[in-house]
Short mmCIF file of C-alpha atoms and ligand atoms in Angstrom, two decimals:
data_model
loop_
_atom_site.label_atom_id
_atom_site.label_comp_id
_atom_site.label_asym_id
_atom_site.label_seq_id
_atom_site.Cartn_x
_atom_site.Cartn_y
_atom_site.Cartn_z
CA MET A 1401 7.53 -26.65 11.66
CA ASN A 1402 4.46 -24.44 11.82
CA GLN A 1403 1.74 -25.96 9.66
CA HIS A 1404 0.70 -22.50 8.45
CA VAL A 1405 4.09 -21.75 6.94
CA VAL A 1406 3.68 -21.03 3.26
CA HIS A 1407 6.55 -19.92 1.15
CA VAL A 1408 5.87 -16.51 -0.28
CA SER A 1409 6.46 -17.70 -3.82
CA GLU A 1410 3.49 -20.04 -3.41
CA ILE A 1411 1.32 -17.19 -2.21
CA GLY A 1412 2.47 -14.96 -5.02
CA ARG A 1413 1.62 -17.37 -7.81
CA ALA A 1414 2.46 -15.87 -11.14
CA ARG A 1415 1.90 -16.23 -14.79
CA ARG A 1416 5.15 -16.05 -16.66
CA VAL A 1417 4.92 -13.13 -19.01
CA ALA A 1418 6.09 -13.58 -22.56
CA ALA A 1419 6.63 -10.66 -24.90
CA PRO A 1420 3.21 -10.41 -26.64
CA GLU A 1421 2.82 -10.98 -30.36
CA ARG A 1422 0.62 -7.90 -30.79
CA ALA A 1423 2.64 -4.80 -29.92
CA VAL A 1424 1.12 -2.33 -27.46
CA PRO A 1425 3.27 0.75 -27.84
CA ALA A 1426 3.48 3.24 -24.98
CA THR A 1427 1.39 6.31 -25.82
CA GLY A 1428 1.22 7.85 -22.36
CA VAL A 1429 -2.35 6.62 -21.80
CA LEU A 1430 -3.12 2.97 -21.13
CA LEU A 1431 -6.72 1.91 -20.46
CA ASP A 1432 -7.99 -1.37 -19.02
CA ARG A 1433 -11.17 -3.20 -20.06
CA LEU A 1434 -13.23 -0.90 -17.78
CA SER A 1435 -11.57 2.24 -19.28
CA ARG A 1436 -9.46 2.88 -16.18
CA PRO A 1437 -6.06 4.48 -16.94
CA LEU A 1438 -2.85 3.23 -15.34
CA THR A 1439 -1.48 6.22 -13.41
CA ASP A 1440 -0.20 4.92 -10.10
CA LEU A 1441 2.41 2.25 -9.33
CA ARG A 1442 3.10 0.86 -5.87
CA ILE A 1443 6.45 -0.83 -5.58
CA SER A 1444 7.19 -3.23 -2.75
CA VAL A 1445 10.91 -3.14 -1.95
CA THR A 1446 10.94 -5.86 0.71
CA ASP A 1447 8.61 -8.56 2.05
CA ARG A 1448 10.10 -8.23 5.54
CA CYS A 1449 8.89 -6.10 8.42
CA ASN A 1450 9.96 -5.35 11.98
CA PHE A 1451 6.29 -5.11 13.11
CA ARG A 1452 3.72 -7.90 13.39
CA CYS A 1453 0.45 -5.98 13.05
CA SER A 1454 -2.20 -8.65 13.55
CA TYR A 1455 -4.25 -7.42 10.56
CA CYS A 1456 -1.26 -7.78 8.22
CA MET A 1457 1.54 -10.08 9.45
CA PRO A 1458 0.15 -12.05 12.40
CA LYS A 1459 2.88 -13.54 14.57
CA GLU A 1460 1.49 -17.05 14.39
CA VAL A 1461 2.08 -17.12 10.63
CA PHE A 1462 5.04 -14.78 10.19
CA ASP A 1463 7.15 -16.55 12.80
CA LYS A 1464 10.80 -17.58 12.84
CA ASP A 1465 10.12 -20.41 10.38
CA TYR A 1466 8.52 -18.19 7.79
CA GLN A 1467 10.56 -18.14 4.63
CA TYR A 1468 11.03 -14.71 3.17
CA LEU A 1469 12.36 -14.15 -0.31
CA PRO A 1470 16.09 -14.72 -0.74
CA HIS A 1471 18.08 -11.64 -1.71
CA SER A 1472 18.75 -12.97 -5.20
CA ALA A 1473 15.00 -13.04 -5.92
CA LEU A 1474 14.54 -9.32 -5.20
CA LEU A 1475 14.60 -6.86 -8.04
CA SER A 1476 17.74 -4.75 -7.90
CA PHE A 1477 17.44 -0.95 -7.76
CA GLU A 1478 18.46 -0.84 -11.43
CA GLU A 1479 15.73 -3.32 -12.39
CA ILE A 1480 13.11 -1.40 -10.42
CA THR A 1481 14.19 1.88 -11.99
CA ARG A 1482 14.11 0.42 -15.48
CA LEU A 1483 10.56 -0.83 -14.95
CA ALA A 1484 9.47 2.47 -13.39
CA ARG A 1485 10.82 4.33 -16.44
CA ILE A 1486 8.82 2.03 -18.72
CA PHE A 1487 5.67 2.42 -16.60
CA ALA A 1488 6.07 6.21 -16.87
CA THR A 1489 5.90 5.93 -20.66
CA HIS A 1490 2.45 4.35 -20.20
CA GLY A 1491 1.16 7.24 -18.08
CA VAL A 1492 2.25 6.37 -14.54
CA HIS A 1493 3.03 9.64 -12.79
CA LYS A 1494 2.86 8.58 -9.16
CA ILE A 1495 5.06 5.99 -7.47
CA ARG A 1496 4.70 4.84 -3.90
CA LEU A 1497 7.43 2.74 -2.27
CA THR A 1498 6.06 0.24 0.18
CA GLY A 1499 6.57 -3.26 1.58
CA GLY A 1500 6.82 -4.98 4.15
CA GLU A 1501 8.63 -2.13 5.80
CA PRO A 1502 10.38 -0.24 2.99
CA LEU A 1503 12.91 1.44 5.28
CA LEU A 1504 14.36 -2.00 6.07
CA ARG A 1505 15.69 -2.19 2.49
CA LYS A 1506 19.34 -1.16 2.66
CA ASN A 1507 20.34 2.11 0.98
CA LEU A 1508 16.76 2.86 -0.07
CA GLU A 1509 17.75 6.48 -0.69
CA VAL A 1510 19.86 5.27 -3.64
CA LEU A 1511 16.70 3.88 -5.26
CA VAL A 1512 14.84 7.10 -4.46
CA GLU A 1513 17.57 9.09 -6.21
CA GLN A 1514 17.30 6.91 -9.32
CA LEU A 1515 13.50 7.16 -9.41
CA ALA A 1516 13.61 10.92 -8.87
CA ALA A 1517 15.54 11.28 -12.14
CA ILE A 1518 12.70 9.75 -14.20
CA ARG A 1519 10.54 12.09 -16.28
CA THR A 1520 7.03 11.58 -17.66
CA PRO A 1521 6.52 11.89 -21.44
CA GLN A 1522 5.54 15.53 -20.71
CA GLY A 1523 8.91 16.07 -19.00
CA ALA A 1524 7.62 16.28 -15.43
CA PRO A 1525 9.21 14.46 -12.48
CA LEU A 1526 7.19 11.67 -10.86
CA ASP A 1527 5.28 12.20 -7.64
CA LEU A 1528 7.43 10.04 -5.37
CA THR A 1529 6.08 8.90 -2.02
CA LEU A 1530 6.68 6.24 0.61
CA THR A 1531 4.47 4.41 3.10
CA THR A 1532 6.22 3.41 6.31
CA ASN A 1533 5.48 2.25 9.84
CA GLY A 1534 7.70 5.15 10.92
CA SER A 1535 9.98 3.10 13.16
CA LEU A 1536 13.16 4.10 11.29
CA LEU A 1537 11.96 7.42 9.93
CA ALA A 1538 13.66 9.68 12.45
CA ARG A 1539 17.00 8.31 11.22
CA LYS A 1540 16.22 8.34 7.51
CA ALA A 1541 13.98 11.35 6.82
CA GLU A 1542 16.71 13.79 5.83
CA ALA A 1543 18.53 11.40 3.51
CA LEU A 1544 15.25 10.47 1.81
CA LYS A 1545 14.36 14.11 1.24
CA ALA A 1546 17.84 14.87 -0.09
CA ALA A 1547 17.51 11.95 -2.50
CA GLY A 1548 14.31 13.41 -3.98
CA LEU A 1549 11.42 11.82 -2.05
CA ASN A 1550 8.42 14.18 -2.09
CA ARG A 1551 6.22 12.97 0.75
CA VAL A 1552 5.65 10.21 3.30
CA THR A 1553 2.62 8.42 4.68
CA VAL A 1554 3.10 7.03 8.17
CA SER A 1555 0.93 4.22 9.53
CA LEU A 1556 -0.08 4.81 13.14
CA ASP A 1557 -2.93 2.92 14.78
CA GLY A 1558 -3.21 4.82 18.06
CA LEU A 1559 -1.52 7.21 20.47
CA ASP A 1560 -1.94 5.21 23.64
CA ASP A 1561 1.38 3.43 24.12
CA THR A 1562 -0.20 0.22 25.41
CA VAL A 1563 -2.64 0.01 22.51
CA PHE A 1564 0.08 0.82 19.99
CA ARG A 1565 2.54 -1.74 21.40
CA SER A 1566 -0.11 -4.43 21.29
CA MET A 1567 -1.18 -3.58 17.72
CA ASN A 1568 2.36 -3.72 16.34
CA ASP A 1569 2.80 -6.85 18.51
CA VAL A 1570 6.55 -6.33 18.92
CA ASP A 1571 6.22 -3.92 21.85
CA PHE A 1572 7.41 -0.96 19.76
CA PRO A 1573 6.88 2.39 21.57
CA VAL A 1574 4.64 5.00 19.97
CA ALA A 1575 7.04 7.82 20.92
CA GLN A 1576 9.57 6.69 18.30
CA VAL A 1577 6.99 6.81 15.52
CA LEU A 1578 5.90 10.27 16.64
CA ALA A 1579 9.57 11.33 16.56
CA GLY A 1580 9.72 9.95 12.99
CA ILE A 1581 6.71 12.06 11.98
CA ASP A 1582 8.37 15.15 13.49
CA ALA A 1583 11.61 14.39 11.64
CA ALA A 1584 9.75 13.96 8.34
CA HIS A 1585 8.03 17.29 8.94
CA ALA A 1586 11.34 19.00 9.72
CA ALA A 1587 12.93 17.50 6.60
CA GLY A 1588 10.13 18.90 4.39
CA LEU A 1589 8.51 15.56 3.49
CA GLY A 1590 5.04 17.06 3.69
CA PRO A 1591 2.14 17.27 3.58
CA ILE A 1592 2.48 14.17 5.74
CA LYS A 1593 -0.36 11.68 5.80
CA VAL A 1594 -0.97 9.46 8.82
CA ASN A 1595 -2.96 6.28 8.19
CA MET A 1596 -4.87 4.59 10.98
CA VAL A 1597 -6.46 1.19 10.39
CA VAL A 1598 -9.54 1.07 12.60
CA LYS A 1599 -10.57 -2.25 14.13
CA ARG A 1600 -13.80 -2.26 16.08
CA GLY A 1601 -13.18 -3.36 19.65
CA THR A 1602 -9.38 -2.96 19.33
CA ASN A 1603 -8.41 0.67 18.70
CA GLU A 1604 -11.66 2.54 18.01
CA GLN A 1605 -11.17 4.49 21.27
CA GLU A 1606 -8.08 6.06 19.66
CA ILE A 1607 -10.06 7.81 16.89
CA LEU A 1608 -10.76 11.00 18.83
CA PRO A 1609 -7.33 11.31 20.51
CA MET A 1610 -5.75 10.94 17.03
CA ALA A 1611 -8.06 13.62 15.58
CA ARG A 1612 -7.25 15.98 18.46
CA ARG A 1613 -3.51 15.36 18.15
CA PHE A 1614 -3.19 16.04 14.41
CA ARG A 1615 -5.87 18.71 13.96
CA GLY A 1616 -4.26 22.02 13.07
CA THR A 1617 -0.79 20.53 12.49
CA GLY A 1618 -0.89 20.20 8.69
CA VAL A 1619 -0.79 16.40 8.99
CA VAL A 1620 -3.67 14.75 7.09
CA LEU A 1621 -5.07 11.96 9.23
CA ARG A 1622 -6.80 9.17 7.33
CA PHE A 1623 -8.89 6.36 8.74
CA ILE A 1624 -8.80 3.05 6.88
CA GLU A 1625 -11.47 0.40 7.15
CA TYR A 1626 -9.99 -2.93 8.21
CA MET A 1627 -9.88 -5.04 5.03
CA ASP A 1628 -10.06 -8.73 4.18
CA VAL A 1629 -6.73 -8.65 2.35
CA GLY A 1630 -4.56 -11.75 2.25
CA ALA A 1631 -5.45 -15.05 3.83
CA THR A 1632 -3.92 -14.89 7.29
CA ASN A 1633 -5.54 -12.12 9.32
CA GLY A 1634 -8.80 -13.93 10.24
CA TRP A 1635 -10.88 -10.96 9.01
CA ARG A 1636 -14.46 -10.64 10.25
CA MET A 1637 -17.01 -8.08 9.08
CA ASP A 1638 -18.03 -7.32 12.66
CA GLU A 1639 -14.52 -5.94 13.30
CA VAL A 1640 -14.93 -3.34 10.55
CA LEU A 1641 -15.94 0.08 11.83
CA PRO A 1642 -17.59 1.80 8.84
CA SER A 1643 -16.03 5.13 7.89
CA ALA A 1644 -19.42 6.82 8.18
CA GLU A 1645 -19.29 6.06 11.90
CA VAL A 1646 -15.74 7.44 12.19
CA VAL A 1647 -16.85 10.68 10.53
CA ALA A 1648 -19.91 10.90 12.79
CA ARG A 1649 -17.84 10.42 15.96
CA ILE A 1650 -15.35 13.12 14.98
CA ALA A 1651 -18.06 15.51 13.77
CA GLU A 1652 -19.69 15.40 17.22
CA GLU A 1653 -16.64 17.13 18.65
CA PHE A 1654 -15.35 18.96 15.56
CA PRO A 1655 -17.97 19.80 12.88
CA LEU A 1656 -16.91 18.61 9.42
CA ALA A 1657 -17.77 19.55 5.82
CA PRO A 1658 -17.18 17.31 2.78
CA LEU A 1659 -14.40 18.29 0.35
CA GLU A 1660 -13.98 17.47 -3.34
CA ALA A 1661 -11.57 14.67 -4.27
CA SER A 1662 -8.14 16.16 -4.96
CA ALA A 1663 -7.51 13.91 -7.98
CA PRO A 1664 -9.36 11.29 -10.02
CA GLY A 1665 -8.79 7.82 -8.58
CA GLU A 1666 -8.25 9.30 -5.07
CA THR A 1667 -8.87 6.52 -2.53
CA ALA A 1668 -9.84 8.77 0.38
CA GLN A 1669 -13.00 10.78 0.85
CA ARG A 1670 -11.91 14.11 2.30
CA TRP A 1671 -13.54 16.10 5.08
CA ALA A 1672 -12.56 19.60 6.32
CA TYR A 1673 -12.80 20.79 9.90
CA ARG A 1674 -15.33 23.62 9.65
CA ASP A 1675 -13.23 25.81 11.94
CA GLY A 1676 -10.25 25.74 9.54
CA GLY A 1677 -8.25 23.12 11.49
CA GLY A 1678 -7.29 21.23 8.31
CA GLU A 1679 -8.73 18.01 6.92
CA ILE A 1680 -9.13 14.29 7.49
CA GLY A 1681 -9.75 11.46 5.05
CA VAL A 1682 -11.57 8.15 5.22
CA ILE A 1683 -10.73 5.16 3.07
CA SER A 1684 -13.86 3.04 2.89
CA SER A 1685 -12.64 0.08 0.90
CA VAL A 1686 -15.20 -2.22 2.52
CA THR A 1687 -18.36 -0.12 2.83
CA GLN A 1688 -17.94 2.08 -0.27
CA ALA A 1689 -15.86 0.42 -2.94
CA PHE A 1690 -13.94 2.69 -5.28
CA CYS A 1691 -12.96 0.17 -7.97
CA HIS A 1692 -14.65 2.18 -10.71
CA ASP A 1693 -11.68 4.52 -10.94
CA CYS A 1694 -8.91 2.34 -9.53
CA SER A 1695 -5.82 3.27 -11.51
CA ARG A 1696 -3.24 1.45 -9.40
CA ALA A 1697 -0.93 -1.43 -10.20
CA ARG A 1698 1.36 -3.14 -7.71
CA LEU A 1699 4.84 -4.51 -8.30
CA SER A 1700 6.03 -7.17 -5.85
CA THR A 1701 9.54 -7.30 -4.45
CA GLU A 1702 10.48 -10.01 -6.95
CA GLY A 1703 8.93 -8.34 -9.99
CA LYS A 1704 5.42 -9.73 -10.21
CA LEU A 1705 2.77 -7.30 -11.36
CA TYR A 1706 -0.56 -7.41 -9.50
CA LEU A 1707 -3.61 -5.63 -10.85
CA CYS A 1708 -5.63 -5.69 -7.63
CA LEU A 1709 -4.94 -5.79 -3.90
CA PHE A 1710 -7.12 -8.89 -3.72
CA ALA A 1711 -5.48 -10.78 -6.57
CA SER A 1712 -4.34 -14.35 -6.10
CA SER A 1713 -1.79 -14.29 -8.89
CA GLY A 1714 0.52 -11.80 -10.54
CA HIS A 1715 2.31 -11.44 -13.86
CA ASP A 1716 5.99 -12.24 -13.58
CA LEU A 1717 8.03 -9.51 -15.27
CA ARG A 1718 11.39 -10.64 -13.92
CA PRO A 1719 12.15 -13.16 -16.69
CA LEU A 1720 11.70 -10.33 -19.20
CA LEU A 1721 13.98 -8.07 -17.19
CA ARG A 1722 16.64 -10.72 -16.79
CA GLY A 1723 16.26 -12.06 -20.32
CA ASP A 1724 16.97 -10.21 -23.53
CA ALA A 1725 13.71 -8.25 -23.90
CA ASP A 1726 14.25 -4.60 -24.78
CA ASP A 1727 12.29 -1.72 -23.22
CA ALA A 1728 9.73 -1.63 -26.05
CA GLN A 1729 8.97 -5.33 -25.60
CA ILE A 1730 8.57 -4.93 -21.84
CA ALA A 1731 6.32 -1.88 -22.41
CA SER A 1732 4.27 -3.94 -24.80
CA ALA A 1733 3.92 -6.80 -22.28
CA ILE A 1734 2.78 -4.39 -19.56
CA GLY A 1735 0.37 -2.76 -22.01
CA HIS A 1736 -1.09 -6.09 -22.89
CA ILE A 1737 -1.57 -7.08 -19.23
CA TRP A 1738 -3.26 -3.79 -18.25
CA GLN A 1739 -5.50 -3.78 -21.32
CA GLY A 1740 -6.90 -7.15 -20.18
CA ARG A 1741 -7.66 -5.99 -16.62
CA THR A 1742 -11.21 -6.37 -15.27
CA ASP A 1743 -10.51 -6.53 -11.49
CA ARG A 1744 -13.06 -4.95 -9.13
CA TYR A 1745 -13.02 -7.15 -6.04
CA SER A 1746 -14.38 -4.61 -3.54
CA GLU A 1747 -17.38 -3.82 -5.75
CA LEU A 1748 -18.11 -7.53 -6.06
CA ARG A 1749 -17.69 -7.99 -2.30
CA ALA A 1750 -20.32 -5.30 -1.77
CA LEU A 1751 -22.67 -7.12 -4.17
CA ARG A 1752 -22.20 -10.68 -2.98
CA GLY A 1753 -20.25 -10.60 0.29
CA PRO A 1754 -16.62 -11.44 1.04
CA ASP A 1755 -14.97 -14.25 -0.83
CA THR A 1756 -14.90 -17.07 1.71
CA ASP A 1757 -14.70 -19.96 -0.73
CA ALA A 1758 -12.04 -22.25 0.76
CA ALA A 1759 -11.42 -23.74 -2.68
CA ALA A 1760 -10.71 -20.31 -4.23
CA PRO A 1761 -7.07 -19.51 -5.02
CA ARG A 1762 -5.22 -18.12 -2.02
CA ARG A 1763 -5.00 -14.33 -2.07
CA VAL A 1764 -1.66 -12.59 -1.99
CA GLU A 1765 -0.59 -11.03 1.35
CA MET A 1766 -0.55 -7.25 1.81
CA SER A 1767 2.95 -7.41 3.30
CA TYR A 1768 4.10 -8.94 0.01
CA ILE A 1769 2.61 -6.47 -2.46
CA GLY A 1770 2.26 -3.47 -0.18
CA GLY A 1771 -0.79 -1.36 0.61
N1 LIG B 1453 4.97 -1.28 6.56
C1 LIG B 1453 4.48 -0.10 5.96
C2 LIG B 1453 3.36 0.51 6.76
O1 LIG B 1453 2.81 -0.16 7.65
O2 LIG B 1453 3.04 1.65 6.49
C3 LIG B 1453 4.07 -0.25 4.50
C4 LIG B 1453 3.35 -1.50 4.10
S1 LIG B 1453 1.75 -1.75 4.83
C5 LIG B 1453 1.28 -3.28 4.12
C6 LIG B 1453 0.80 -0.52 3.96
C7 LIG B 1453 -0.51 -0.13 4.59
O3 LIG B 1453 -1.39 -1.21 4.57
C8 LIG B 1453 -0.43 0.33 6.04
O4 LIG B 1453 -0.96 1.63 6.16
C9 LIG B 1453 -1.30 -0.67 6.77
O5 LIG B 1453 -1.94 -0.10 7.85
C10 LIG B 1453 -2.24 -1.12 5.68
N2 LIG B 1453 -2.87 -2.42 5.95
C11 LIG B 1453 -2.26 -3.61 6.13
N3 LIG B 1453 -3.16 -4.60 6.35
C12 LIG B 1453 -4.38 -4.00 6.30
C13 LIG B 1453 -5.73 -4.47 6.45
N4 LIG B 1453 -6.00 -5.75 6.70
N5 LIG B 1453 -6.73 -3.58 6.31
C14 LIG B 1453 -6.48 -2.27 6.05
N6 LIG B 1453 -5.24 -1.77 5.90
C15 LIG B 1453 -4.20 -2.62 6.03
FE1 LIG B 1454 4.55 -4.32 8.82
FE2 LIG B 1454 3.16 -2.39 7.66
FE3 LIG B 1454 2.18 -4.88 7.74
FE4 LIG B 1454 2.32 -3.53 10.01
S1 LIG B 1454 1.07 -2.98 8.20
S2 LIG B 1454 3.00 -5.64 9.70
S3 LIG B 1454 4.13 -2.31 9.71
S4 LIG B 1454 3.97 -4.23 6.66
FE1 LIG B 1455 -8.58 -1.48 -7.03
FE2 LIG B 1455 -8.91 -4.09 -6.52
FE3 LIG B 1455 -9.12 -2.30 -4.54
FE4 LIG B 1455 -11.03 -2.45 -6.43
S1 LIG B 1455 -10.50 -4.02 -4.93
S2 LIG B 1455 -10.07 -0.56 -5.63
S3 LIG B 1455 -9.77 -2.96 -8.24
S4 LIG B 1455 -7.26 -2.74 -5.75
#
């Protein structure tokens, strides 16, 4: 038995949520203690993945002995949809399906269809997106579009097949992910975003080939700073390539001009190619924290609500869902939780360095709550 094996339910410690005594009715705007509204919900539909990216699910930890959640622990599509409908009454208008690898969840398009039927209090449909490693996208793109998915984000850490195979660590060929991106484009799941996590010394040489490949195609390429999420990836600051350096390297070949954020709470800083070849984005979670307008909550596969990517515990909504709480009581519980939120890990990291205290509670894994 691998000594690192930790059951996911231990990682995802949770407070059991009781229906609060003080009612917090849904008014369409819910603010936390730092006046940040809840607008964006990321839903993890599985804790499993067919890749073993070393920065997320390193092989040594996520091996054959690793215990994933049993099927009975997962929220059903009906439970997820019920929660999503309640979140929408609090002002959530964007939902991103994630994981693990979300396309591994069977019949995901059925969930997409249910979520696509939800309306905001103003009567608008939700902005429904999905983040995927792209491995199964070529097969699923059309069905997802037909079910009502608006857009996809595909994670792709390089174009060189050898680099890509070693980063996913399961020898998966890059050509199949590129075919998935083409299929998503053909199905109308655009504008497609492609996310590249940049690790200094590992795939930094892929930055320019990626920029050249996607420039002028309508795909928005975004570079993500390697983050100290979870507790298994052995993160080191010297492996972070600051976004400012990514922008400088690209601008040497293709001059860039800064663009305004497209929406409040936008995680990426946007840059336009000066010659009209489209735009890129950089997500600088390490060097330029954006907690001040973080409006995102995360729902784990088994129904725990996390208020920050770096949280060590969540709020367990499943007992409410599987008990006899009505929608108003669940809305009130969610309202109560969000109103108490003060999380701003990345800002604190910038002020006092990464949290390396071995005695601190273990942080939840990104593969468990999604990116
Ligand atoms: N499996 C899907 C995928 O890879 O797109 C969805 C889940 S994955 C956890 C979501 C995103 O988190 C991916 O874009 C991935 O690159 C990013 N990610 C995972 N670990 C990361 C880390 N340590 N630093 C920065 N981004 C990370
Ligand atoms: Fe899987 Fe996505 Fe994590 Fe890679 S980043 S191991 S594809 S969940
Ligand atoms: Fe939001 Fe937490 Fe990330 Fe800050 S560190 S932006 S609060 S998820």
